[in-house]
Structure formats: C-alpha cells, structure tokens
C-alpha cells in the first residue's frame, strides 16, 4: 500500500487491502487528508465484504426481461410462442419502460386504459399473471435483484357469466350452416367437439395418429394424454381425411361466419367454447356423472366442472332422501 505525491502536486493512493491476488485500488485526489480517508474507507469496505464500486445499475427494459424469461424458462412451456407474443404485446402497450423504473401505478394505469377500451377483466387478469410470472421466475433464478413490481397488485374482480349451450334445434341450425360452407373442416371439427367435449384448438390440431380404434387421443394442457371414445361415424369421417399428419385446416373464421349465419346469439368469449359447454350441459342433463365429466373435459379440479352440476335432472333432489331427518325416518326412528 502506498500514498505518494505526484509531480502535479496531487496525491496517488495505490492500495490492495485484500492482499496479493485481490483487487487493487488506485485513485488520485487533491490532498493527503483526502487520500488517507479514501484508504481507510476502502479498507473498511473490503473487510466488511462491501465492494468499493457499487454494482452497475440494471438498465434492461421490460422487453429484455421477457426475452430473458423466454430463453431460460418460457420456451419450455407448451404454449411458449403464444405466451411470448402475448407478453410482447403487453410490453408494447406499456411503452417498454426500463424495468427497474416500472411501477405498480404504471400497470394500474395500463389496466384502466384497457378497461376503457372494453377489454374484459378476465383478459386483463391474464396480462397481470403473465407479466408477474416473468419477474417471479427471474427472481427465482437470481436474474432479477429488485422486488416484483406487481406483487402488491390485486387481480380485478370478475363476474362469472352464465355458460351458454346449444339446444338440439340450435345444433341442427349450426351444423346445417357449417355443412353448407366451403370449409368442410369446420363442420367435422364442430361435430368432434360436440361428441367429445374437446376444446376447439384440441380438435382442430388433431393428427391422423390421434385417431385410434374407437377413440380419440387429446394432449391436454397438463401435458398428459386423455382418450375419449367416439362413434363409428365420427371415426370414419376422420380416418378418411389423411394417412398421416394434420386432419384439418385452420377453421376458426369459418365457424364464426357459420354461427353468425345461423342467427345464434352468444355472450362474448363463448363462441367456439359453446360447443364444449353444450357437450357438458347435455351430458349432465342425460344423467352423466360429474366425476366422469371432469375427466372427459380434462379439468384440473372438480371446482371447474361443478358449474355444470345444476344441469343434472335430479340436481338438489337428493336433499329429500339424504338429509338426516329422512335417513332416520326411513330407519323407523321418529325424531319429531
């Protein structure tokens, strides 16, 4: 260690407080007193484990964090590309701020603007979850040192819209319109959804290899396969479409136009999903088991399936037979 006066009259501090092999500090100051203070300060910082030079500020923008999240985690998700595009659109709408300067207030303002534009609270809650997950994952990986700016932001309250379903008359009208259209894929996809309770995307992405004798194979959101029985006529429609690979062309718009021509009016957000709701509602009306329905629909919890329980013809009637008074009376005990 040394403190020496330079030919210019200033003082040079040249020290290595950690010893040989450790960082060396050099600084030129105006006075010897200032040089001594610097020497003491650096020595104290090194002994306490504090670096003399603070870590450089993180200047990454939100888009940089999204890219990093995708590289180290997001690309392994099943919906990787859709999630990445969704996040890119969120970042663009937020103005792509420097990430350390991004605040919960900025997100709240963005959310309010989206609500004013007529975007549903449910969609905005998805935006919230996706962006919050980016910060959470980078924090877990040690790639983000600041707090998650969305940690204290609460989700918007949503009002569950009653699930619509098609009557037998509606089904005939819709299938007639689909059959008359130029896209035969849309007609068969709709029939597959009505017959198996599949999501539109699951049916539209079916490959010939997914058509097995007497059943269809679907890859669920959880990454596991489920197998749903199908009738011979559905199977025959599918096996004749291709020897291998995709069975259908993209048909979302064809379905939308057919639905419009049929005159069937549905709540927002239930267009293709109405086929799945229709399967579930008719399944319960015809006496199906709620637990079986959960497995068919690939719901992760029974709470998601229980929405259809009220469609069962004997829904709530078991209260007559299974209440404690009825049970004791049937056993011959008079509890009155």
Tab-separated table of C-alpha atoms in Angstrom:
chain	number	residue	atom	x	y	z
A	1	UNK	CA	0.000	0.000	0.000
A	2	UNK	CA	1.215	3.475	-0.726
A	3	UNK	CA	0.166	7.093	-0.727
A	4	UNK	CA	2.507	9.203	-2.824
A	5	UNK	CA	2.605	12.772	-4.038
A	6	UNK	CA	2.667	13.098	-7.808
A	7	UNK	CA	4.706	15.635	-9.799
A	8	UNK	CA	1.461	17.549	-10.379
A	9	UNK	CA	1.095	18.088	-6.630
A	10	UNK	CA	-1.855	15.696	-6.210
A	11	UNK	CA	-1.830	12.526	-4.121
A	12	UNK	CA	-1.991	8.983	-5.561
A	13	UNK	CA	-3.486	6.201	-3.487
A	14	UNK	CA	-2.380	2.735	-4.640
A	15	UNK	CA	-3.634	0.021	-2.303
A	16	UNK	CA	-4.518	-3.708	-2.319
A	17	UNK	CA	-6.320	-4.191	1.010
A	18	UNK	CA	-7.282	-7.802	0.307
A	19	UNK	CA	-3.654	-8.817	-0.186
A	20	UNK	CA	-1.883	-10.450	-3.118
A	21	UNK	CA	-4.253	-11.737	-5.789
A	22	UNK	CA	-7.127	-9.469	-4.741
A	23	UNK	CA	-8.471	-6.302	-6.299
A	24	UNK	CA	-6.168	-3.308	-6.449
A	25	UNK	CA	-7.493	0.237	-5.952
A	26	UNK	CA	-5.896	3.359	-7.424
A	27	UNK	CA	-7.221	6.874	-7.048
A	28	UNK	CA	-5.760	10.387	-7.368
A	29	UNK	CA	-7.059	13.089	-5.025
A	30	UNK	CA	-6.196	16.686	-4.216
A	31	UNK	CA	-4.986	16.423	-0.600
A	32	UNK	CA	-3.185	13.947	1.604
A	33	UNK	CA	-6.055	14.018	4.104
A	34	UNK	CA	-8.451	13.008	1.357
A	35	UNK	CA	-6.062	10.228	0.324
A	36	UNK	CA	-5.962	8.883	3.879
A	37	UNK	CA	-9.763	8.954	4.127
A	38	UNK	CA	-10.036	7.033	0.857
A	39	UNK	CA	-7.532	4.416	2.085
A	40	UNK	CA	-9.459	3.915	5.342
A	41	UNK	CA	-12.802	3.771	3.535
A	42	UNK	CA	-11.698	1.158	1.003
A	43	UNK	CA	-10.022	-0.972	3.679
A	44	UNK	CA	-13.186	-0.896	5.814
A	45	UNK	CA	-15.402	-1.765	2.827
A	46	UNK	CA	-13.230	-4.701	1.815
A	47	UNK	CA	-13.165	-6.056	5.357
A	48	UNK	CA	-16.953	-5.891	5.586
A	49	UNK	CA	-17.406	-7.524	2.187
A	50	UNK	CA	-18.756	-4.340	0.562
A	51	UNK	CA	-17.343	-3.539	-2.892
A	52	UNK	CA	-15.809	-0.098	-3.393
A	53	UNK	CA	-17.529	0.323	-6.705
A	54	UNK	CA	-21.287	-0.291	-6.475
A	55	UNK	CA	-22.917	-2.692	-8.905
A	56	UNK	CA	-23.835	-1.054	-12.190
A	57	UNK	CA	-27.479	-0.091	-12.480
A	58	UNK	CA	-29.711	-2.546	-14.309
A	59	UNK	CA	-30.733	-0.697	-17.488
A	60	UNK	CA	-32.666	-3.552	-19.052
A	61	UNK	CA	-36.116	-2.778	-20.403
A	62	UNK	CA	-39.218	-4.905	-19.969
A	63	UNK	CA	-38.672	-6.407	-23.417
A	64	UNK	CA	-35.206	-7.560	-22.311
A	65	UNK	CA	-36.696	-9.304	-19.276
A	66	UNK	CA	-39.330	-11.018	-21.405
A	67	UNK	CA	-36.634	-12.256	-23.793
A	68	UNK	CA	-34.503	-13.482	-20.904
A	69	UNK	CA	-37.523	-15.204	-19.298
A	70	UNK	CA	-38.322	-16.907	-22.602
A	71	UNK	CA	-34.730	-18.069	-23.089
A	72	UNK	CA	-34.331	-19.591	-19.626
A	73	UNK	CA	-37.885	-20.760	-18.905
A	74	UNK	CA	-40.728	-19.759	-21.215
A	75	UNK	CA	-39.648	-21.720	-24.272
A	76	UNK	CA	-40.190	-24.939	-22.321
A	77	UNK	CA	-43.893	-24.192	-21.831
A	78	UNK	CA	-46.467	-25.861	-24.038
A	79	UNK	CA	-47.893	-22.506	-25.186
A	80	UNK	CA	-44.439	-20.924	-25.452
A	81	UNK	CA	-44.890	-18.897	-28.633
A	82	UNK	CA	-48.405	-17.680	-27.791
A	83	UNK	CA	-47.248	-16.611	-24.332
A	84	UNK	CA	-44.230	-14.787	-25.807
A	85	UNK	CA	-46.404	-12.907	-28.335
A	86	UNK	CA	-48.879	-12.003	-25.596
A	87	UNK	CA	-46.110	-10.641	-23.379
A	88	UNK	CA	-44.567	-8.687	-26.275
A	89	UNK	CA	-47.936	-7.005	-26.876
A	90	UNK	CA	-48.261	-6.116	-23.184
A	91	UNK	CA	-44.767	-4.606	-23.147
A	92	UNK	CA	-45.520	-2.617	-26.290
A	93	UNK	CA	-48.723	-1.230	-24.754
A	94	UNK	CA	-46.816	-0.267	-21.603
A	95	UNK	CA	-44.256	1.672	-23.654
A	96	UNK	CA	-41.415	-0.754	-22.845
A	97	UNK	CA	-40.081	1.133	-19.790
A	98	UNK	CA	-36.770	0.464	-18.079
A	99	UNK	CA	-37.645	-2.482	-15.869
A	100	UNK	CA	-36.286	-1.109	-12.567
A	101	UNK	CA	-38.403	2.011	-13.111
A	102	UNK	CA	-41.588	0.077	-13.851
A	103	UNK	CA	-44.126	0.529	-11.051
A	104	UNK	CA	-47.444	-0.882	-9.940
A	105	UNK	CA	-49.014	2.504	-10.735
A	106	UNK	CA	-47.928	2.209	-14.357
A	107	UNK	CA	-49.575	-1.182	-14.595
A	108	UNK	CA	-52.713	0.140	-12.890
A	109	UNK	CA	-52.909	2.952	-15.472
A	110	UNK	CA	-52.436	0.439	-18.283
A	111	UNK	CA	-55.173	-1.720	-16.792
A	112	UNK	CA	-57.585	1.198	-16.532
A	113	UNK	CA	-56.926	2.098	-20.165
A	114	UNK	CA	-57.647	-1.471	-21.244
A	115	UNK	CA	-60.907	-1.493	-19.307
A	116	UNK	CA	-61.914	1.776	-21.010
A	117	UNK	CA	-61.242	0.098	-24.361
A	118	UNK	CA	-63.756	-2.619	-23.492
A	119	UNK	CA	-61.263	-5.388	-22.673
A	120	UNK	CA	-62.679	-7.853	-20.159
A	121	UNK	CA	-61.409	-8.033	-16.588
A	122	UNK	CA	-60.598	-11.699	-17.124
A	123	UNK	CA	-58.292	-10.911	-20.066
A	124	UNK	CA	-56.563	-8.164	-18.080
A	125	UNK	CA	-56.052	-10.577	-15.182
A	126	UNK	CA	-54.254	-12.866	-17.622
A	127	UNK	CA	-51.976	-9.949	-18.579
A	128	UNK	CA	-51.264	-9.422	-14.893
A	129	UNK	CA	-50.485	-13.093	-14.260
A	130	UNK	CA	-48.212	-13.454	-17.285
A	131	UNK	CA	-46.139	-10.352	-16.523
A	132	UNK	CA	-45.914	-11.083	-12.805
A	133	UNK	CA	-44.692	-14.601	-13.629
A	134	UNK	CA	-41.797	-13.140	-15.659
A	135	UNK	CA	-40.489	-11.252	-12.615
A	136	UNK	CA	-41.111	-14.181	-10.261
A	137	UNK	CA	-39.194	-16.636	-12.427
A	138	UNK	CA	-36.233	-14.302	-12.922
A	139	UNK	CA	-36.113	-13.664	-9.157
A	140	UNK	CA	-36.041	-17.432	-8.536
A	141	UNK	CA	-33.177	-17.771	-10.999
A	142	UNK	CA	-31.245	-14.899	-9.417
A	143	UNK	CA	-31.513	-12.833	-12.609
A	144	UNK	CA	-33.592	-10.038	-11.060
A	145	UNK	CA	-32.482	-8.410	-7.819
A	146	UNK	CA	-35.300	-5.909	-7.234
A	147	UNK	CA	-38.751	-6.720	-5.857
A	148	UNK	CA	-41.528	-7.820	-8.210
A	149	UNK	CA	-43.343	-4.540	-9.054
A	150	UNK	CA	-46.644	-6.399	-9.490
A	151	UNK	CA	-46.503	-8.272	-6.194
A	152	UNK	CA	-48.889	-5.896	-4.427
A	153	UNK	CA	-51.299	-5.512	-7.361
A	154	UNK	CA	-54.542	-7.359	-6.749
A	155	UNK	CA	-56.450	-9.087	-9.527
A	156	UNK	CA	-59.639	-7.496	-10.774
A	157	UNK	CA	-62.860	-8.999	-9.520
A	158	UNK	CA	-64.747	-10.805	-12.256
A	159	UNK	CA	-68.394	-11.749	-12.525
A	160	UNK	CA	-68.929	-15.255	-13.845
A	161	UNK	CA	-71.015	-15.164	-16.994
A	162	UNK	CA	-73.586	-17.929	-17.163
A	163	UNK	CA	-72.355	-20.563	-19.562
A	164	UNK	CA	-74.457	-20.774	-22.703
A	165	UNK	CA	-75.175	-24.016	-24.501
A	166	UNK	CA	-76.964	-25.014	-27.670
A	167	UNK	CA	-80.337	-26.722	-27.757
A	168	UNK	CA	-80.944	-29.597	-30.167
A	169	UNK	CA	-82.590	-27.108	-32.529
A	170	UNK	CA	-79.569	-24.764	-32.301
A	171	UNK	CA	-77.213	-27.660	-33.007
A	172	UNK	CA	-79.106	-28.599	-36.168
A	173	UNK	CA	-79.124	-24.983	-37.381
A	174	UNK	CA	-75.425	-24.553	-36.761
A	175	UNK	CA	-74.378	-27.849	-38.344
A	176	UNK	CA	-76.513	-27.084	-41.403
A	177	UNK	CA	-74.719	-23.778	-41.885
A	178	UNK	CA	-71.311	-25.399	-41.392
A	179	UNK	CA	-72.148	-28.163	-43.860
A	180	UNK	CA	-73.158	-25.621	-46.498
A	181	UNK	CA	-69.947	-23.636	-46.093
A	182	UNK	CA	-66.842	-24.080	-48.262
A	183	UNK	CA	-64.679	-25.292	-45.358
A	184	UNK	CA	-65.575	-28.894	-44.557
A	185	UNK	CA	-63.009	-28.962	-41.759
A	186	UNK	CA	-65.154	-26.585	-39.686
A	187	UNK	CA	-68.152	-28.919	-39.933
A	188	UNK	CA	-66.253	-32.002	-38.775
A	189	UNK	CA	-64.339	-30.131	-36.049
A	190	UNK	CA	-67.649	-28.901	-34.617
A	191	UNK	CA	-69.045	-32.447	-34.634
A	192	UNK	CA	-65.909	-33.725	-32.866
A	193	UNK	CA	-66.251	-31.032	-30.169
A	194	UNK	CA	-69.934	-31.820	-29.650
A	195	UNK	CA	-69.207	-35.547	-29.466
A	196	UNK	CA	-66.188	-35.473	-27.154
A	197	UNK	CA	-66.257	-32.170	-25.233
A	198	UNK	CA	-62.921	-31.139	-26.736
A	199	UNK	CA	-61.674	-27.571	-26.867
A	200	UNK	CA	-61.796	-26.162	-30.389
A	201	UNK	CA	-58.000	-25.941	-30.561
A	202	UNK	CA	-57.625	-29.574	-29.451
A	203	UNK	CA	-59.946	-30.813	-32.189
A	204	UNK	CA	-58.542	-28.503	-34.873
A	205	UNK	CA	-54.975	-29.729	-34.178
A	206	UNK	CA	-55.824	-33.435	-34.350
A	207	UNK	CA	-53.475	-35.599	-36.405
A	208	UNK	CA	-54.240	-38.912	-38.072
A	209	UNK	CA	-52.082	-40.576	-35.423
A	210	UNK	CA	-54.534	-39.341	-32.738
A	211	UNK	CA	-57.411	-41.353	-34.242
A	212	UNK	CA	-57.312	-44.764	-32.581
A	213	UNK	CA	-59.824	-47.601	-32.929
A	214	UNK	CA	-62.979	-46.366	-31.225
A	215	UNK	CA	-61.384	-43.347	-29.538
A	216	UNK	CA	-59.535	-40.057	-29.944
A	217	UNK	CA	-56.322	-39.046	-28.214
A	218	UNK	CA	-56.024	-35.471	-26.950
A	219	UNK	CA	-52.944	-33.805	-25.461
A	220	UNK	CA	-54.238	-31.778	-22.508
A	221	UNK	CA	-52.983	-28.516	-21.024
A	222	UNK	CA	-51.201	-30.528	-18.336
A	223	UNK	CA	-49.092	-32.265	-20.983
A	224	UNK	CA	-50.844	-35.636	-20.469
A	225	UNK	CA	-52.936	-37.564	-22.972
A	226	UNK	CA	-56.572	-38.404	-22.446
A	227	UNK	CA	-58.570	-40.860	-24.539
A	228	UNK	CA	-62.240	-40.207	-25.367
A	229	UNK	CA	-64.487	-42.823	-27.017
A	230	UNK	CA	-66.067	-41.897	-30.367
A	231	UNK	CA	-68.802	-43.386	-32.521
A	232	UNK	CA	-68.085	-45.284	-35.725
A	233	UNK	CA	-69.383	-42.481	-37.948
A	234	UNK	CA	-67.070	-39.900	-36.313
A	235	UNK	CA	-64.151	-42.311	-36.655
A	236	UNK	CA	-64.930	-42.930	-40.322
A	237	UNK	CA	-65.099	-39.184	-41.025
A	238	UNK	CA	-61.637	-38.741	-39.529
A	239	UNK	CA	-59.671	-41.720	-40.845
A	240	UNK	CA	-60.557	-40.862	-44.420
A	241	UNK	CA	-59.134	-37.347	-44.298
A	242	UNK	CA	-55.426	-38.146	-44.261
A	243	UNK	CA	-52.968	-41.012	-43.972
A	244	UNK	CA	-50.792	-39.064	-41.534
A	245	UNK	CA	-50.304	-35.584	-40.089
A	246	UNK	CA	-52.893	-32.841	-39.568
A	247	UNK	CA	-56.516	-33.659	-40.376
A	248	UNK	CA	-57.871	-30.114	-40.632
A	249	UNK	CA	-57.053	-26.689	-41.991
A	250	UNK	CA	-57.489	-23.631	-39.711
A	251	UNK	CA	-61.252	-23.167	-39.412
A	252	UNK	CA	-61.967	-20.629	-36.673
A	253	UNK	CA	-63.243	-17.944	-39.059
A	254	UNK	CA	-65.375	-20.451	-40.965
A	255	UNK	CA	-67.045	-21.407	-37.688
A	256	UNK	CA	-67.562	-17.745	-36.763
A	257	UNK	CA	-69.268	-16.965	-40.073
A	258	UNK	CA	-71.487	-20.051	-39.855
A	259	UNK	CA	-72.518	-19.147	-36.318
A	260	UNK	CA	-73.441	-15.653	-37.482
A	261	UNK	CA	-75.478	-17.009	-40.400
A	262	UNK	CA	-77.329	-19.365	-38.056
A	263	UNK	CA	-78.609	-16.395	-36.032
A	264	UNK	CA	-77.460	-17.893	-32.724
A	265	UNK	CA	-76.546	-15.135	-30.257
A	266	UNK	CA	-73.903	-15.900	-27.641
A	267	UNK	CA	-72.211	-13.945	-24.802
A	268	UNK	CA	-68.778	-12.518	-25.542
A	269	UNK	CA	-65.968	-15.019	-25.273
A	270	UNK	CA	-68.117	-18.143	-25.692
A	271	UNK	CA	-68.017	-18.581	-29.455
A	272	UNK	CA	-66.159	-21.839	-30.065
A	273	UNK	CA	-66.293	-22.737	-26.369
A	274	UNK	CA	-70.071	-23.049	-26.645
A	275	UNK	CA	-69.534	-26.468	-28.227
A	276	UNK	CA	-67.686	-27.660	-25.118
A	277	UNK	CA	-70.357	-26.144	-22.861
A	278	UNK	CA	-73.040	-27.833	-24.953
A	279	UNK	CA	-71.400	-31.238	-24.587
A	280	UNK	CA	-71.074	-30.804	-20.806
A	281	UNK	CA	-74.612	-29.477	-20.328
A	282	UNK	CA	-76.263	-32.252	-22.342
A	283	UNK	CA	-74.020	-34.835	-20.659
A	284	UNK	CA	-75.324	-33.799	-17.236
A	285	UNK	CA	-78.927	-33.439	-18.427
A	286	UNK	CA	-78.781	-37.003	-19.669
A	287	UNK	CA	-77.680	-38.306	-16.265
A	288	UNK	CA	-73.897	-38.309	-16.623
A	289	UNK	CA	-71.562	-38.389	-13.626
A	290	UNK	CA	-69.895	-35.131	-12.631
A	291	UNK	CA	-66.641	-37.024	-11.878
A	292	UNK	CA	-66.665	-38.653	-15.308
A	293	UNK	CA	-67.302	-35.268	-16.878
A	294	UNK	CA	-64.286	-33.837	-15.061
A	295	UNK	CA	-62.067	-36.478	-16.647
A	296	UNK	CA	-63.560	-36.003	-20.113
A	297	UNK	CA	-63.129	-32.223	-20.002
A	298	UNK	CA	-59.614	-32.539	-18.559
A	299	UNK	CA	-60.373	-30.145	-15.699
A	300	UNK	CA	-57.603	-29.957	-13.118
A	301	UNK	CA	-60.098	-29.643	-10.253
A	302	UNK	CA	-63.703	-30.603	-9.639
A	303	UNK	CA	-64.453	-26.958	-8.836
A	304	UNK	CA	-64.195	-26.173	-12.552
A	305	UNK	CA	-66.626	-28.942	-13.504
A	306	UNK	CA	-69.156	-28.316	-10.750
A	307	UNK	CA	-70.510	-25.393	-12.794
A	308	UNK	CA	-72.448	-27.969	-14.806
A	309	UNK	CA	-73.895	-29.857	-11.826
A	310	UNK	CA	-77.126	-27.855	-11.856
A	311	UNK	CA	-77.899	-29.259	-15.308
A	312	UNK	CA	-78.471	-32.756	-13.879
A	313	UNK	CA	-82.186	-33.685	-13.842
A	314	UNK	CA	-82.029	-34.758	-10.195
A	315	UNK	CA	-79.862	-31.844	-9.082
A	316	UNK	CA	-80.727	-30.998	-5.434
A	317	UNK	CA	-83.435	-33.678	-5.314
A	318	UNK	CA	-81.150	-35.870	-3.234
A	319	UNK	CA	-81.751	-33.373	-0.439
A	320	UNK	CA	-85.125	-35.125	0.007
A	321	UNK	CA	-83.565	-38.524	0.577
A	322	UNK	CA	-80.170	-37.807	2.111
A	323	UNK	CA	-80.956	-35.273	4.831
A	324	UNK	CA	-80.636	-36.580	8.436
A	325	UNK	CA	-84.372	-36.476	9.120
A	326	UNK	CA	-85.196	-38.571	6.077
A	327	UNK	CA	-82.489	-41.100	6.903
A	328	UNK	CA	-83.745	-41.584	10.465
A	329	UNK	CA	-87.389	-41.794	9.369
A	330	UNK	CA	-86.508	-44.434	6.821
A	331	UNK	CA	-84.854	-46.379	9.634
A	332	UNK	CA	-88.096	-46.228	11.680
A	333	UNK	CA	-86.997	-43.511	14.118
A	334	UNK	CA	-89.368	-40.634	14.842
A	335	UNK	CA	-87.218	-37.589	15.558
A	336	UNK	CA	-90.103	-35.136	15.741
